[in-house]
Coordinates of C-alpha atoms and ligand atoms in Angstrom, one line a residue:
Chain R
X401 CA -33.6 11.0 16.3
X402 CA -34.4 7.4 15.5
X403 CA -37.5 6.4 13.4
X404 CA -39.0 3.1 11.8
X405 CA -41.3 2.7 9.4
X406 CA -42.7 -0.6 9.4
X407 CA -39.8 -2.2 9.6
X408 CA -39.1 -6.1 9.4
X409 CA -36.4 -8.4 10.2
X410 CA -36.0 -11.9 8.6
X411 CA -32.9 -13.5 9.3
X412 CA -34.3 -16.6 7.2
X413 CA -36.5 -18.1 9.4
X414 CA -39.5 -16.0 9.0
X415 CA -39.8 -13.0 10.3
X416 CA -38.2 -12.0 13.8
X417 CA -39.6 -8.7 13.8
X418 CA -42.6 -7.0 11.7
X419 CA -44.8 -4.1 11.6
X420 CA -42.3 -2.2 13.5
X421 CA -43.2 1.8 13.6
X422 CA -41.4 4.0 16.3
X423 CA -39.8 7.1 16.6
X424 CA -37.4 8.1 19.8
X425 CA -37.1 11.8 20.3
X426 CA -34.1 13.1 20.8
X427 CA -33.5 13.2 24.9
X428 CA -36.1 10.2 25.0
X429 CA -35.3 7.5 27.5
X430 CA -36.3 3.9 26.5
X431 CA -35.9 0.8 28.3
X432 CA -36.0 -2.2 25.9
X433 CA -37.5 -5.8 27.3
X434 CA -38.7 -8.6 26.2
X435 CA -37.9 -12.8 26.4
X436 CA -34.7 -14.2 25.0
X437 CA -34.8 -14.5 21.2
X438 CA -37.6 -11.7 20.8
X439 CA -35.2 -9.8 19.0
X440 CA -33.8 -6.7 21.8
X441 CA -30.1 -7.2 19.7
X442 CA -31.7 -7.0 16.9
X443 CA -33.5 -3.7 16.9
X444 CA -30.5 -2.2 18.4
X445 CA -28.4 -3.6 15.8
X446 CA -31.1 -1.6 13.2
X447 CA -30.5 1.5 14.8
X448 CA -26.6 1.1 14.6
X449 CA -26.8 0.2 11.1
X450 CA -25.3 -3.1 11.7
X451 CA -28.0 -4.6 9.8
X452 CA -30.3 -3.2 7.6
X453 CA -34.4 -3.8 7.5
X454 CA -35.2 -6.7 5.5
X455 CA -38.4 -4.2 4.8
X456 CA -39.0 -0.7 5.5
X457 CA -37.5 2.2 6.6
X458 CA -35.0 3.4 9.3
X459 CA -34.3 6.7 9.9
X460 CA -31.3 7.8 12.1
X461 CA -30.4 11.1 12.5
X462 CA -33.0 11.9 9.7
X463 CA -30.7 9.9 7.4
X464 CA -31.4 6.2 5.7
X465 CA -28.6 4.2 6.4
X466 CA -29.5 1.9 3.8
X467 CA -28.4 4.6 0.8
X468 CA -24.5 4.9 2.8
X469 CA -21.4 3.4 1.9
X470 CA -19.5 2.0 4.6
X471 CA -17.3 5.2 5.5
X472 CA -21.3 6.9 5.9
X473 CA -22.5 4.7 8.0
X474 CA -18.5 5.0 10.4
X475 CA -19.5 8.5 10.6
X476 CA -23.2 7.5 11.4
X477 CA -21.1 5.3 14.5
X478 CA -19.1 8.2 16.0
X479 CA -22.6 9.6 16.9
X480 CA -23.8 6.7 18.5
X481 CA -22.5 5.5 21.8
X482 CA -22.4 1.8 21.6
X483 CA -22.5 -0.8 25.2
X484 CA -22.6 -4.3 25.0
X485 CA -23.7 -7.0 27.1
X486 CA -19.8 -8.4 26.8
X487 CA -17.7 -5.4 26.2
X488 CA -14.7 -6.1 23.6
X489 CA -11.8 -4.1 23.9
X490 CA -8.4 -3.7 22.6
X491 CA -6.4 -6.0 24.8
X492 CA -3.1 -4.2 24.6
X493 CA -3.8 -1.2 25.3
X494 CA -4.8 0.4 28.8
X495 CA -8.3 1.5 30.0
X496 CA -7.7 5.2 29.4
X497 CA -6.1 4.2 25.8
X498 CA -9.7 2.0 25.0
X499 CA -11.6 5.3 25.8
X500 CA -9.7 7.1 23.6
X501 CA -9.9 4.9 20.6
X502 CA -13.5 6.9 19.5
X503 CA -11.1 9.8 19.3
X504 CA -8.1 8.2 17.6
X505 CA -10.5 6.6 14.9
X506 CA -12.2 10.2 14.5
X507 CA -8.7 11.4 13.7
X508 CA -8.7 13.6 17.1
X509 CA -5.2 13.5 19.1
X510 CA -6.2 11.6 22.2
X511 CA -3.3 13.8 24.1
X512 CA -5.0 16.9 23.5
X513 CA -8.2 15.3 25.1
X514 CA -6.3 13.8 28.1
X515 CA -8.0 15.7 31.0
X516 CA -12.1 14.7 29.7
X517 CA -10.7 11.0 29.6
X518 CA -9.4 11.4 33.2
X519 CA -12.4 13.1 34.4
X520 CA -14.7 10.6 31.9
X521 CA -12.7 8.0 34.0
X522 CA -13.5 9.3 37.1
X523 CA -17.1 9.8 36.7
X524 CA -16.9 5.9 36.2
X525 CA -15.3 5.4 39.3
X526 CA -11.9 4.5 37.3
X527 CA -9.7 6.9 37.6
X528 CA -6.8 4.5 40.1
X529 CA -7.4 1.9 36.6
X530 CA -6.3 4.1 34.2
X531 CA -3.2 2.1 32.9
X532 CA -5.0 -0.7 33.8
X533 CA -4.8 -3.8 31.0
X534 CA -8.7 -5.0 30.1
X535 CA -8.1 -8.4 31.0
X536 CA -7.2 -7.5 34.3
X537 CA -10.5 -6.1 35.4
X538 CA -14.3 -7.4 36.8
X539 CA -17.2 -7.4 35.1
X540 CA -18.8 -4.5 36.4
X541 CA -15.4 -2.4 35.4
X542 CA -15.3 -3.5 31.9
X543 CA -19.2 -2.2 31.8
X544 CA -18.4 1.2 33.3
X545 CA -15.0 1.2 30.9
X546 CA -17.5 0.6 27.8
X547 CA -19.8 3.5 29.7
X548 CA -17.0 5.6 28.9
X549 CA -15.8 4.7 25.7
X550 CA -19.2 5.1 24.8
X551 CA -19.7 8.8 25.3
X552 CA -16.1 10.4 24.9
X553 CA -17.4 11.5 21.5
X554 CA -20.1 12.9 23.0
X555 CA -22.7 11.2 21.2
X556 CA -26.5 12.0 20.6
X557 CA -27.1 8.4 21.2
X558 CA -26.6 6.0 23.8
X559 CA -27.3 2.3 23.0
X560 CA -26.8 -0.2 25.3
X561 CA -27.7 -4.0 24.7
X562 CA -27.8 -5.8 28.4
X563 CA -25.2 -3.8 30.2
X564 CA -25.7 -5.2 33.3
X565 CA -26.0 -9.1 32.4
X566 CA -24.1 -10.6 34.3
X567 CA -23.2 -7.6 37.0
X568 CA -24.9 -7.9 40.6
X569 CA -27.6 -5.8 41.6
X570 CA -25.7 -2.9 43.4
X571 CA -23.0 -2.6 40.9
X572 CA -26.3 -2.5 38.1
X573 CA -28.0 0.3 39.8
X574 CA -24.6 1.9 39.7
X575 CA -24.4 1.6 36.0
X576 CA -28.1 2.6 35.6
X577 CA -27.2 5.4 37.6
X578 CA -24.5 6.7 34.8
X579 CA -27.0 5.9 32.1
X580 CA -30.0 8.5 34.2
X581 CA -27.1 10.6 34.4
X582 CA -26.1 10.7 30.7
X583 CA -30.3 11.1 29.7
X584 CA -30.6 14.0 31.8
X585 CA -27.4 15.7 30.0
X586 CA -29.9 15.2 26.9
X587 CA -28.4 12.5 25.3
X588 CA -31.2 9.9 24.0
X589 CA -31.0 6.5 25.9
X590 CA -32.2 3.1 24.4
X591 CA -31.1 0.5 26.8
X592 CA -32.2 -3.2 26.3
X593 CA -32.6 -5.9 29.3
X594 CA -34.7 -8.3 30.5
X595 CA -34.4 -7.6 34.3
X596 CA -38.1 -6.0 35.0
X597 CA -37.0 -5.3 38.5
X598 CA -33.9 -3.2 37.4
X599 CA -36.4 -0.8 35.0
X600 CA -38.8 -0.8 38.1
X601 CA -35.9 0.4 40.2
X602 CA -35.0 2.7 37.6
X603 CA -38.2 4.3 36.2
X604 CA -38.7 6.0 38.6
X605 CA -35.7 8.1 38.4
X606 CA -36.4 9.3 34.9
X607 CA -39.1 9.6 31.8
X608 CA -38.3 6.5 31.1
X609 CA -40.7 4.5 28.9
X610 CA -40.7 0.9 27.8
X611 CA -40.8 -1.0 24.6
X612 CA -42.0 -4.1 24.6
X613 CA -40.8 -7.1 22.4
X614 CA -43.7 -9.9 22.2
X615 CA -44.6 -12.2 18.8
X616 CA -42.1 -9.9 16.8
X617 CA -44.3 -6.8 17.6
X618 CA -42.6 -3.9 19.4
X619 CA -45.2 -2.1 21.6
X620 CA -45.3 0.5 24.5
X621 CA -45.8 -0.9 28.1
X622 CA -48.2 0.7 30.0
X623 CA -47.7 0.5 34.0
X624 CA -48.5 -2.4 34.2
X625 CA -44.8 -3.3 34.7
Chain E
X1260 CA 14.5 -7.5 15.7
X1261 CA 13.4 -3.6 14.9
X1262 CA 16.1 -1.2 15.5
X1263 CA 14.9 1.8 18.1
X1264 CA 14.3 4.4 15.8
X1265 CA 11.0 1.9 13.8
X1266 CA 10.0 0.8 17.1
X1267 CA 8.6 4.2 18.3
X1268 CA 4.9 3.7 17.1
X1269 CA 2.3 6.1 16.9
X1270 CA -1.3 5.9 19.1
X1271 CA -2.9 4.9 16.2
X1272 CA -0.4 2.5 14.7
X1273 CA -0.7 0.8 18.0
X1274 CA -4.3 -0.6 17.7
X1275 CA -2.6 -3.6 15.9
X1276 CA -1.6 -5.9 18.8
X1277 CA 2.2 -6.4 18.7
X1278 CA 2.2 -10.1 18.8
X1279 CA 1.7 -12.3 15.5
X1280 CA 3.5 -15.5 14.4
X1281 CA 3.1 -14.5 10.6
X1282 CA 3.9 -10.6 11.7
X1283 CA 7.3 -12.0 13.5
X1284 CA 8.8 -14.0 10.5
X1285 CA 8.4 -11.0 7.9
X1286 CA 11.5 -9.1 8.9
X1287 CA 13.7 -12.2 9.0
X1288 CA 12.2 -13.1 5.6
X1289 CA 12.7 -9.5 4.6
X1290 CA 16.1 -9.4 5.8
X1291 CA 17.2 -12.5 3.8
X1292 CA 15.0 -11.3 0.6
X1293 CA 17.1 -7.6 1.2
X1294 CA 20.6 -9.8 1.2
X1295 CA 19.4 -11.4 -1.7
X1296 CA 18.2 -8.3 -3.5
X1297 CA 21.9 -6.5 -2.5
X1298 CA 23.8 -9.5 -4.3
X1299 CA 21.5 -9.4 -7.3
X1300 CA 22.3 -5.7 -8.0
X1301 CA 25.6 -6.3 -7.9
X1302 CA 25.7 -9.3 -10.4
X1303 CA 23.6 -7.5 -12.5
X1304 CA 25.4 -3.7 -12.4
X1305 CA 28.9 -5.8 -12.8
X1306 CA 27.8 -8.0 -15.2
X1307 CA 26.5 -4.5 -17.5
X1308 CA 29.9 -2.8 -16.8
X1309 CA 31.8 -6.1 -18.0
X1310 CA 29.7 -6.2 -21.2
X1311 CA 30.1 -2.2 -22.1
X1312 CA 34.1 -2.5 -21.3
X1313 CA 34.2 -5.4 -23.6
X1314 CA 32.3 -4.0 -26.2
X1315 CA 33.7 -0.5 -26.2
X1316 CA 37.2 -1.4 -25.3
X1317 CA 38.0 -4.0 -28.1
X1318 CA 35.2 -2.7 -30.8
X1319 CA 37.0 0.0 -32.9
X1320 CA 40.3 -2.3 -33.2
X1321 CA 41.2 -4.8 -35.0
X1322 CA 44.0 -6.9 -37.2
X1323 CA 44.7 -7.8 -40.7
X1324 CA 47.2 -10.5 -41.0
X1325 CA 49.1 -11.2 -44.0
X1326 CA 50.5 -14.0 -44.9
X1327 CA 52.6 -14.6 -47.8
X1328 CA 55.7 -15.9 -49.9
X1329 CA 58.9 -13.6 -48.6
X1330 CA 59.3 -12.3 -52.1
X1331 CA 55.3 -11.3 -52.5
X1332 CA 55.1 -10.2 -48.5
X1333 CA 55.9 -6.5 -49.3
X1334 CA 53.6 -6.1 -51.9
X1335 CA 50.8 -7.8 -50.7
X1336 CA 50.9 -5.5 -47.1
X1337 CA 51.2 -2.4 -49.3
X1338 CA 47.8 -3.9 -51.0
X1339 CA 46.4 -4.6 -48.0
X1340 CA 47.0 -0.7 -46.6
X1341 CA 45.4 0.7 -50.0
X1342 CA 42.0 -1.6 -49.9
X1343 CA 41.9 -0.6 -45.7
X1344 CA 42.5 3.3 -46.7
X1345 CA 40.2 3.1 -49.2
X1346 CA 37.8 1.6 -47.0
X1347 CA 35.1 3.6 -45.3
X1348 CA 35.3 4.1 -41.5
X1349 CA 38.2 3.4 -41.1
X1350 CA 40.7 5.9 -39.6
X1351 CA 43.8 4.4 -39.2
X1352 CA 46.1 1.7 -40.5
X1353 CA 49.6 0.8 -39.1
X1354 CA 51.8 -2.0 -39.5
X1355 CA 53.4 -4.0 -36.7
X1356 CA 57.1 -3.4 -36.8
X1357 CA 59.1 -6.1 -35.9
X1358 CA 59.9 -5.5 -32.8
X1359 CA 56.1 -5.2 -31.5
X1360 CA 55.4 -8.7 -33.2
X1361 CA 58.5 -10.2 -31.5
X1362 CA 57.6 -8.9 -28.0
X1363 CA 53.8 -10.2 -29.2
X1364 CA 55.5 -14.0 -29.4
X1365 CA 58.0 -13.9 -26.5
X1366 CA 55.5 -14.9 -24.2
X1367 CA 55.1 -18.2 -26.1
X1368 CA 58.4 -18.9 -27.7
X1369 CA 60.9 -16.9 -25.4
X1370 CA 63.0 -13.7 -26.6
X1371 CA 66.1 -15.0 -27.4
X1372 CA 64.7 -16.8 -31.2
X1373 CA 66.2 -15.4 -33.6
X1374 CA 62.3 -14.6 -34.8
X1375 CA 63.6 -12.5 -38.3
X1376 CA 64.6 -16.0 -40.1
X1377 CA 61.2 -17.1 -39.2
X1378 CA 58.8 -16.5 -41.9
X1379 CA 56.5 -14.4 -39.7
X1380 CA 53.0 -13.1 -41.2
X1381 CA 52.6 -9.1 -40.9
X1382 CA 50.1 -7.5 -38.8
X1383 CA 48.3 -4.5 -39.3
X1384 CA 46.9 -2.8 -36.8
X1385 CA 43.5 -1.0 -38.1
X1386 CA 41.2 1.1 -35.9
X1387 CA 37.9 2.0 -36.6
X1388 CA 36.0 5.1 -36.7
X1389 CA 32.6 4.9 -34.5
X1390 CA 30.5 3.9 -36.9
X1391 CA 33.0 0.7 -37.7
X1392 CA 33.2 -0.9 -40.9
X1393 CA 31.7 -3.4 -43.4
X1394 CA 33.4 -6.3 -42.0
X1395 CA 31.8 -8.7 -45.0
X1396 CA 32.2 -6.6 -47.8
X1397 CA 36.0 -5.6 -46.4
X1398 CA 36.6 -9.1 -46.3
X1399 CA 35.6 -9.8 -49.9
X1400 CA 37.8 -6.4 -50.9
X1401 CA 41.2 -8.6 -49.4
X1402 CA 40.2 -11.6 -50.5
X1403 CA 40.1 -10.7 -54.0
X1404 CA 43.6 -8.0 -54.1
X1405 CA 45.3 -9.7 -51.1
X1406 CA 44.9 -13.5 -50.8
X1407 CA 47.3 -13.8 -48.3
X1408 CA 45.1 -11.2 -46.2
X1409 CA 43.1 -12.2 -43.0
X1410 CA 40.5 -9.2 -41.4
X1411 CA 40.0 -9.8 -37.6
X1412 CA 37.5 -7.9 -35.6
X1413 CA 37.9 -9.7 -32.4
X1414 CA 34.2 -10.6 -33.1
X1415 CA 35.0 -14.1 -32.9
X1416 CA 35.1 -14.0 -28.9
X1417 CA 34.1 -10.8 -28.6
X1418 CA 30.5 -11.0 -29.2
X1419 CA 29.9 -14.4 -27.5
X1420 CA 31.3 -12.9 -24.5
X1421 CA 29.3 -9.8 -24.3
X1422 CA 26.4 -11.8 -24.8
X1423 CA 27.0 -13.8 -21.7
X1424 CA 27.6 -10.7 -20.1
X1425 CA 24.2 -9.8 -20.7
X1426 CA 22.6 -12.8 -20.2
X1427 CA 23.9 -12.6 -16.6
X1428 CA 22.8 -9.1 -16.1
X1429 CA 19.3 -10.1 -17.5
X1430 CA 19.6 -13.0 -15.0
X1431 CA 20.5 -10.7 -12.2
X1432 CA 17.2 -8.2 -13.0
X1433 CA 15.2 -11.2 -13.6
X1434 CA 15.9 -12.4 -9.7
X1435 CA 15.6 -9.0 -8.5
X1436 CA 11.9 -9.0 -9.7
X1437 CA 11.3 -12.3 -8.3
X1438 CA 12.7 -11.3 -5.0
X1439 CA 10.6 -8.3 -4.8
X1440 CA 7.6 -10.2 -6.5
X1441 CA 7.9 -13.2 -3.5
X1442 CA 8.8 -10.5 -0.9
X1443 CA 4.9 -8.9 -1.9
X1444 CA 3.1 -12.4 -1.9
X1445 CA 5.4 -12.9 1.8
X1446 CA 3.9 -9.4 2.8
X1447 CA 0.4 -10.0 1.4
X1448 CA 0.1 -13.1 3.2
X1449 CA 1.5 -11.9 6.7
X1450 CA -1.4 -9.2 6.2
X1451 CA -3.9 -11.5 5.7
X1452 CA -2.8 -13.4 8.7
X1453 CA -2.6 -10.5 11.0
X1454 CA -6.1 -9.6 9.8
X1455 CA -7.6 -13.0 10.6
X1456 CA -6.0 -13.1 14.0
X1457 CA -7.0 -9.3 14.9
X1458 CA -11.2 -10.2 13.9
X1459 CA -12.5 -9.1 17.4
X1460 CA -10.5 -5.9 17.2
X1461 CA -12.0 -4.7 13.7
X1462 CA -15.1 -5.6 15.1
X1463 CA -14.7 -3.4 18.1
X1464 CA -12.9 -0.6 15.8
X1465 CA -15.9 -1.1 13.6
X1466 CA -18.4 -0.5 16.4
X1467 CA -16.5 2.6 17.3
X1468 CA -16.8 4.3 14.4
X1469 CA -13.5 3.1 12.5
X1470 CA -13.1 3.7 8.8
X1471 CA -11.6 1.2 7.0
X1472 CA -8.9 3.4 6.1
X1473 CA -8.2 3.6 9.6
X1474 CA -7.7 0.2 10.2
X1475 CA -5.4 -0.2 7.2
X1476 CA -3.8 2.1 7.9
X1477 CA -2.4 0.2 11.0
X1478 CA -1.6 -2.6 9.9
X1479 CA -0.2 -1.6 6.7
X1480 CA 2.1 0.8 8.9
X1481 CA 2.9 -2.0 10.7
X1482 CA 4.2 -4.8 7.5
X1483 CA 6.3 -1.3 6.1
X1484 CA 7.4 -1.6 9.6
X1485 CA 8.9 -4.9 10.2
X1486 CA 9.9 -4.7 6.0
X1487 CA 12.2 -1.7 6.7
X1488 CA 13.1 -3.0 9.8
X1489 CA 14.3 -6.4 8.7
X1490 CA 15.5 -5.1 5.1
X1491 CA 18.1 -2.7 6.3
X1492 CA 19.9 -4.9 8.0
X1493 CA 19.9 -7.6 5.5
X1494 CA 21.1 -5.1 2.9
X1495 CA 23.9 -4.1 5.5
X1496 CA 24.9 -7.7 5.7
X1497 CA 24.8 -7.6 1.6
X1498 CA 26.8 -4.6 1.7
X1499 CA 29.5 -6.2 3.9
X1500 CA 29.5 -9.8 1.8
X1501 CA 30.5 -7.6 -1.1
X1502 CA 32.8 -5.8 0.6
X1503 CA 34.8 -9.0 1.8
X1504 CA 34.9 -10.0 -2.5
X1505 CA 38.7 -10.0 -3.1
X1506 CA 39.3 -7.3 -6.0
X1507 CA 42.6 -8.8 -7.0
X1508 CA 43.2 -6.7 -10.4
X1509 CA 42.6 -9.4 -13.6
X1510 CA 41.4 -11.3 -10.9
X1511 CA 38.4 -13.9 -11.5
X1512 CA 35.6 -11.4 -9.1
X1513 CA 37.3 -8.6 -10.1
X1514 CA 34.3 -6.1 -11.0
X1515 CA 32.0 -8.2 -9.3
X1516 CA 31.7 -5.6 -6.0
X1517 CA 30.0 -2.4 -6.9
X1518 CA 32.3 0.9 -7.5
X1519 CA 31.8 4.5 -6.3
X1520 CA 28.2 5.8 -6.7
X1521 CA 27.0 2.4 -7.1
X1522 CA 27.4 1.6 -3.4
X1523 CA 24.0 3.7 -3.2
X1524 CA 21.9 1.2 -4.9
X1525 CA 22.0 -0.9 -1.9
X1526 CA 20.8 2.3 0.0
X1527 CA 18.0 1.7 -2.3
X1528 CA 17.0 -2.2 -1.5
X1529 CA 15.4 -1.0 1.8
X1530 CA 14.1 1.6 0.4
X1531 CA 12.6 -0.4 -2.2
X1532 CA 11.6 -3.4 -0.2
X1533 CA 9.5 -1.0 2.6
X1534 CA 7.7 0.9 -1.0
X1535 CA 6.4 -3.0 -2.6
X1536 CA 5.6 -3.6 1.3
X1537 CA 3.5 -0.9 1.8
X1538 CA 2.1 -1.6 -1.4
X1539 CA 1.1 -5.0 -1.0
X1540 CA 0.1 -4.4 2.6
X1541 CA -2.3 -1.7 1.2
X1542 CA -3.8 -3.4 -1.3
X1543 CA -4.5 -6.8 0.5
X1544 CA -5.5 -4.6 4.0
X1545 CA -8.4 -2.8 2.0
X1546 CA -9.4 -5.9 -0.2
X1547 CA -9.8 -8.0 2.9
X1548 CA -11.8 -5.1 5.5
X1549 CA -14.5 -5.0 2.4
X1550 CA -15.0 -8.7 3.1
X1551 CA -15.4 -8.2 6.8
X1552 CA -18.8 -7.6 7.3
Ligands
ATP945 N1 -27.1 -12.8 12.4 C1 -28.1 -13.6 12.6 N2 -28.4 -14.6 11.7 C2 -29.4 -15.5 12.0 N3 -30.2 -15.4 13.1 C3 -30.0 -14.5 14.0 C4 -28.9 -13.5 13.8 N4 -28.9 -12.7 14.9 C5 -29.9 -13.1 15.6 N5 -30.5 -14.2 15.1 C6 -31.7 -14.9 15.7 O1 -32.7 -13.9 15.9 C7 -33.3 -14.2 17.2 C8 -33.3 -13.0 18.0 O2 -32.0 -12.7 18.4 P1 -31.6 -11.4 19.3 O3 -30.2 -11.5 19.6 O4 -32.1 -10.2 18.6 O5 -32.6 -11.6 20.6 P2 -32.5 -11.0 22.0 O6 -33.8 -10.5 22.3 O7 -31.4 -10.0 22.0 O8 -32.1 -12.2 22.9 P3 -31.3 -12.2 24.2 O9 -32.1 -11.7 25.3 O10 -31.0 -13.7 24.5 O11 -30.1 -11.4 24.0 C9 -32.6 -15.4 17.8 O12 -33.4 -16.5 17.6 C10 -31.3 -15.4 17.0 O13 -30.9 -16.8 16.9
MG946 MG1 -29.5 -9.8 23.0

């Protein structure tokens, strides 16, 4: 699903991230950890294809983003199910308009696809915020909006870079929870974050294994987590 | 500012927030630019029907005036006919009589002169076939068998006239292309701005899996949009100022308000003004999204 091949990342300062080799199989769950600046956005920003390896190799979907012009590397996107840390959305437009804008942009009709965004919404725990405005809503429901928006394409691949930053601990097992759920429907999970307790919590629940970000390596954890 | 029927926007037109500073002044510019636009078409389509009437209504006719010594008058007119019928392209040759060149001077001297004791120079009418004549070498025919002979083609005011006439319609296309060349810069420029405010939401379309085309697409629908939507009413307000010209026949503006069928070329200012919108949307949507990293 995902492979490096000794990959490196050099923003300018030296490199951020060398020698990295992995490869996710497809259903895989990973958690992604390691200290502030060790480069967790980074390597999730390699898999998207919003960078590119400064050396080496990345695979996605057995494709080399690095040979694809920019509508290539769109239709890379609609495979991928993206989360941020701080969700952006489209303002203007309501909750179960921003979870159809995958759709839209695929060039689906978002009508036709009304009743999986109601029950998408629903699965979130959103379905009274429907026509709600982004602006209006918490943290934790912008997260869980993003969750959704995130996999109406049904994507292969779930990436999602500190999802439950600044969320409390209840409302992040909750989002955990849709994340488990999404992995065990076979979709391949990478999700980055530095709380150890909330993989501890977590791990459990799944095959979840951990990469580890230290010195600009990228290595397994064992259990000693 | 949009009439009903523009406003309806598609799900994916809608992406584009509707708010915008630059976005809100491009169909009041648009509407001026369209009024603009309206009044230049109809300098310029009056201006080319006031040329062609004086050029094909006066060419083809003109005068030979003889004057002369009462006892040499006769035979010098009779001259004058044989060099004009022997004259190629012309097709016909008539003299005045003298009742025509009496009601030609009343205007100036009254009617009641007794105009016969006057020694009056003759007139002869001459019309031209459409290929017209050799107006220098004609003139060297009557100067050497009539001296008292004097060929007039109207080409004296004639010409400069027409000219003008078509210096004004040049003037009039001339300010049409500006006015559709500004209204493009005006569009390209609104589209930049609208991009630079809307960054976060490419991003976000970006991450999503947007092509650029689809996010062009938007706001390039958007600029037509407010173009159409601000041009149609500026040409109706065009339409209406040309209207209200008073048409007085022989009147100064008389000719200056379009006629019959071409009422429809302000149909055609909208139509026009949403096409170089489009354009120039287009053009600066995609040129700016390949900079956006
Ligand atoms: N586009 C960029 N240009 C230059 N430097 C960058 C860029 N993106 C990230 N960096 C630098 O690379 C380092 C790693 O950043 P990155 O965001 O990958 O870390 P992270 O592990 O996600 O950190 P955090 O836990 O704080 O989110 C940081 O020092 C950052 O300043
Ligand atoms: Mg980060």
């Amino acid at each position: 699903m995902v492979e490096f091949e000794d990959v490196a990342v050099d923003y300018g300062a030296g490199d951020l991230l060398a020698e990295v080799s992995l490869a996710l199989s497809p259903g895989s769950f990973h958690f992604l950890t390691g200290p502030s600046g060790a480069g967790k956005t980074s390597l999730l920003r390699l898999i998207s294809a919003e960078i590119a390896p400064t050396r080496g190799r990345v695979r996605l979907f057995g494709e080399d983003p690095a040979g694809m012009d920019r509508d290539g590397i769109a239709r890379l996107r609609r495979r991928i199910g993206l989360v941020h840390q701080d969700c952006q959305f489209l303002d203007h437009l309501t909750l179960a308009e921003n979870v159809a804008l995958p759709l839209l942009a695929a060039g689906h009709d978002p009508a036709a696809a009304s009743q999986d965004i109601a029950a998408l919404l629903g699965w979130v725990g959103l379905a009274r915020q429907a026509d709600a405005l982004p602006p209006t809503l918490s943290g934790g429901e912008r997260q869980r909006t993003a969750i959704a928006r995130a996999v109406i394409m049904d994507p292969d691949l779930i990436l999602a870079d500190e999802p439950t930053g600044n969320i409390d601990w209840d409302m992040s097992l909750r989002l955990m929870t849709l994340f488990v759920e999404l992995n065990r429907q076979g979709k391949t999970a990478v999700v980055a974050t530095h709380d150890l307790a909330l993989i501890r919590a977590v791990k459990a629940q799944t095959q979840a294994r951990v990469l580890r970000i230290a010195g600009g390596r990228v290595a397994l954890a064992g259990a000693d987590l | 500012m949009l009439p009903a029927a523009l406003r309806s926007d598609t799900p994916a037109g809608r992406i584009v927030p509707p708010s915008g500073a630059a976005a809100r002044l491009v169909p009041l510019t648009s509407a001026a630019m369209a009024l603009l636009a309206v009044l230049a078409v109809a300098v310029a389509l009056a201006a080319g029907r006031i040329a062609d009437r004086w050029e094909t209504g006066l060419a083809g006719t003109a005068t030979v005036r003889i004057s002369a010594p009462p006892d040499q008058m006769a035979a010098q007119v009779r001259g004058a006919i044989r060099v004009l019928e022997t004259t190629p392209g012309v097709t016909l040759v008539r003299e005045m009589s003298p009742e025509d060149r009496q009601a030609l001077l009343a205007p100036w001297v009254g009617g009641d002169l007794p105009l016969d004791t006057l020694p009056l120079p003759a007139i002869l009418e001459v019309v031209e076939g459409a290929g017209g004549v050799d107006a220098q070498g004609l003139r060297l025919r009557l100067a050497a068998e009539v001296p008292g002979a004097v060929y007039d083609d109207h080409s004296r005011w004639r010409v400069p006239l027409v000219q003008t006439a078509r210096g004004v319609r040049t003037a009039g296309l001339v300010a049409l292309g500006l006015i559709g060349a500004v209204g493009a810069v005006l569009v390209a420029v609104a589209t930049q701005a609208a991009l630079a405010e809307n960054l976060s939401v490419i991003r976000t379309l970006r991450q999503i899996g947007a092509r650029d085309s689809f996010i062009a697409r938007a706001f390039v629908r958007r600029m037509t949009l407010r173009t159409a939507g601000g041009a149609v009413p500026g040409a109706l307000a065009g339409a209406v100022v040309l209207a209200m010209v008073p048409t007085a026949p022989g009147g100064l503006l008389d000719g200056v308000a379009p006629a019959g069928a071409d009422w429809l070329w302000t149909l055609a200012v909208p139509v026009v003004a949403a096409v170089v919108a489009f354009a120039a949307a287009r053009v600066t949507a995609f040129r700016l999204l390949r900079r956006v990293p």
